[in-house]
mmCIF file of C-alpha atoms in Angstrom:
data_model
loop_
_atom_site.group_PDB
_atom_site.id
_atom_site.type_symbol
_atom_site.label_atom_id
_atom_site.label_comp_id
_atom_site.label_asym_id
_atom_site.label_seq_id
_atom_site.Cartn_x
_atom_site.Cartn_y
_atom_site.Cartn_z
ATOM 1 C CA MET A 28 -54.045 -168.386 162.476
ATOM 2 C CA TRP A 29 -51.466 -167.266 159.914
ATOM 3 C CA ARG A 30 -53.224 -163.934 159.570
ATOM 4 C CA LYS A 31 -52.808 -163.227 163.266
ATOM 5 C CA ARG A 32 -49.115 -164.069 163.154
ATOM 6 C CA SER A 33 -48.422 -162.135 159.962
ATOM 7 C CA GLY A 34 -50.372 -159.137 161.281
ATOM 8 C CA PHE A 35 -48.396 -159.255 164.533
ATOM 9 C CA LEU A 36 -45.143 -159.521 162.583
ATOM 10 C CA ILE A 37 -45.999 -156.505 160.419
ATOM 11 C CA PHE A 38 -46.986 -154.503 163.529
ATOM 12 C CA THR A 39 -43.742 -155.455 165.310
ATOM 13 C CA ILE A 40 -41.549 -154.505 162.352
ATOM 14 C CA THR A 41 -43.392 -151.188 161.973
ATOM 15 C CA MET A 42 -42.924 -150.343 165.668
ATOM 16 C CA ILE A 43 -39.220 -151.183 165.554
ATOM 17 C CA MET A 44 -38.767 -148.917 162.535
ATOM 18 C CA VAL A 45 -40.702 -146.024 164.123
ATOM 19 C CA LEU A 46 -38.836 -146.292 167.412
ATOM 20 C CA GLY A 47 -35.519 -146.656 165.606
ATOM 21 C CA ILE A 48 -36.123 -143.473 163.618
ATOM 22 C CA ARG A 49 -37.082 -141.569 166.771
ATOM 23 C CA MET A 50 -33.966 -142.790 168.580
ATOM 24 C CA VAL A 51 -31.784 -141.595 165.711
ATOM 25 C CA ALA A 52 -33.498 -138.196 165.777
ATOM 26 C CA PHE A 53 -32.988 -137.978 169.551
ATOM 27 C CA ALA A 54 -29.318 -138.899 169.232
ATOM 28 C CA GLN A 55 -28.827 -136.192 166.625
ATOM 29 C CA GLU A 56 -30.397 -133.558 168.876
ATOM 30 C CA ALA A 57 -28.050 -134.281 171.773
ATOM 31 C CA THR A 58 -25.187 -131.794 171.650
ATOM 32 C CA VAL A 59 -22.306 -131.038 173.930
ATOM 33 C CA SER A 60 -22.145 -127.517 175.253
ATOM 34 C CA PRO A 61 -18.933 -125.689 174.403
ATOM 35 C CA GLU A 62 -18.412 -124.649 178.054
ATOM 36 C CA THR A 63 -18.071 -128.182 179.341
ATOM 37 C CA THR A 64 -16.048 -129.894 176.646
ATOM 38 C CA PRO A 65 -14.031 -128.136 173.982
ATOM 39 C CA LEU A 66 -14.897 -129.252 170.497
ATOM 40 C CA PRO A 67 -12.079 -130.721 168.481
ATOM 41 C CA THR A 68 -10.787 -128.339 165.873
ATOM 42 C CA MET A 69 -10.072 -129.316 162.351
ATOM 43 C CA THR A 70 -6.653 -128.436 161.081
ATOM 44 C CA GLU A 71 -5.988 -128.516 157.423
ATOM 45 C CA THR A 72 -3.026 -130.573 156.478
ATOM 46 C CA PRO A 73 -1.487 -129.857 153.124
ATOM 47 C CA VAL A 74 -1.933 -132.541 150.559
ATOM 48 C CA PRO A 75 1.420 -133.807 149.368
ATOM 49 C CA THR A 76 1.973 -132.991 145.749
ATOM 50 C CA MET A 77 4.129 -134.875 143.356
ATOM 51 C CA THR A 78 6.393 -132.976 141.069
ATOM 52 C CA ALA A 79 7.754 -134.630 138.008
ATOM 53 C CA THR A 80 11.308 -133.718 137.246
ATOM 54 C CA PRO A 81 12.375 -134.764 133.795
ATOM 55 C CA LEU A 82 15.412 -136.940 133.735
ATOM 56 C CA PRO A 83 18.401 -135.500 131.960
ATOM 57 C CA SER A 84 18.247 -136.961 128.523
ATOM 58 C CA ALA A 85 21.298 -137.542 126.488
ATOM 59 C CA THR A 86 21.151 -136.277 122.964
ATOM 60 C CA PRO A 87 20.991 -139.313 120.738
ATOM 61 C CA THR A 88 23.942 -139.603 118.466
ATOM 62 C CA VAL A 89 23.542 -141.150 115.084
ATOM 63 C CA VAL A 90 26.310 -143.544 114.268
ATOM 64 C CA PRO A 91 26.333 -144.316 110.571
ATOM 65 C CA THR A 92 26.768 -147.933 109.729
ATOM 66 C CA ALA A 93 28.490 -149.067 106.598
ATOM 67 C CA LEU A 94 26.080 -150.086 103.901
ATOM 68 C CA PRO A 95 26.791 -153.385 102.264
ATOM 69 C CA THR A 96 28.629 -152.740 99.060
ATOM 70 C CA ALA A 97 26.961 -154.177 96.026
ATOM 71 C CA THR A 98 29.139 -156.478 94.031
ATOM 72 C CA PRO A 99 29.294 -155.069 90.518
ATOM 73 C CA ILE A 100 28.046 -157.437 87.872
ATOM 74 C CA PRO A 101 30.669 -157.827 85.147
ATOM 75 C CA ALA A 102 29.533 -157.220 81.607
ATOM 76 C CA ILE A 103 28.850 -160.251 79.423
ATOM 77 C CA THR A 104 31.206 -160.567 76.516
ATOM 78 C CA VAL A 105 30.010 -162.574 73.499
ATOM 79 C CA GLU A 106 32.891 -163.981 71.450
ATOM 80 C CA ASN A 107 31.251 -166.402 69.018
ATOM 81 C CA ILE A 108 27.741 -167.454 67.847
ATOM 82 C CA ASN A 109 27.289 -170.627 65.745
ATOM 83 C CA PRO A 110 25.420 -170.924 63.425
ATOM 84 C CA THR A 111 24.953 -167.329 62.380
ATOM 85 C CA GLN A 112 21.647 -167.950 60.568
ATOM 86 C CA PHE A 113 18.646 -170.261 60.831
ATOM 87 C CA VAL A 114 16.136 -171.127 58.169
ATOM 88 C CA ALA A 115 12.529 -170.483 59.203
ATOM 89 C CA GLY A 116 10.659 -173.611 60.236
ATOM 90 C CA THR A 117 13.748 -175.679 60.973
ATOM 91 C CA GLY A 118 15.202 -176.540 64.344
ATOM 92 C CA GLY A 119 18.742 -176.408 65.466
ATOM 93 C CA THR A 120 21.184 -175.729 68.257
ATOM 94 C CA LEU A 121 22.581 -172.304 68.892
ATOM 95 C CA ASN A 122 26.000 -172.097 70.515
ATOM 96 C CA ILE A 123 26.971 -168.821 72.175
ATOM 97 C CA SER A 124 30.448 -168.594 73.655
ATOM 98 C CA GLY A 125 31.939 -165.742 75.650
ATOM 99 C CA SER A 126 32.819 -164.700 79.176
ATOM 100 C CA ASN A 127 30.989 -163.672 82.390
ATOM 101 C CA PHE A 128 27.980 -165.938 81.776
ATOM 102 C CA SER A 129 26.303 -167.308 84.913
ATOM 103 C CA SER A 130 23.686 -169.966 85.545
ATOM 104 C CA GLY A 131 21.012 -167.254 85.593
ATOM 105 C CA THR A 132 21.955 -165.691 82.251
ATOM 106 C CA THR A 133 19.020 -165.561 79.837
ATOM 107 C CA VAL A 134 19.376 -165.359 76.053
ATOM 108 C CA SER A 135 16.453 -164.294 73.907
ATOM 109 C CA LEU A 136 16.280 -164.654 70.137
ATOM 110 C CA ASN A 137 14.593 -161.974 68.114
ATOM 111 C CA GLY A 138 14.190 -162.492 64.416
ATOM 112 C CA SER A 139 12.429 -161.050 61.476
#
């Protein structure tokens, strides 16, 4: 039973396709004679073009800015060192007095 129905369905689809193709071919063959109806003419319309016009650019001017002035570091002046000598292997306190010392001033001792 299903074979009869599926065979009929395949036959029907095939006939529709064949007739549809023939109808399309027939429709393409039908033409209008130029004597009865004038054919529309194609006129070419120009495609609008875009032109880029550069904007007037102002010449950049360089305005110098004032650089921050560096604060000069005053020279350290040593006025007095006590004691003037140490004995090797002993400890002690070294006092250095002067001017223009800051909290970041570093003193190094070099001896021989």
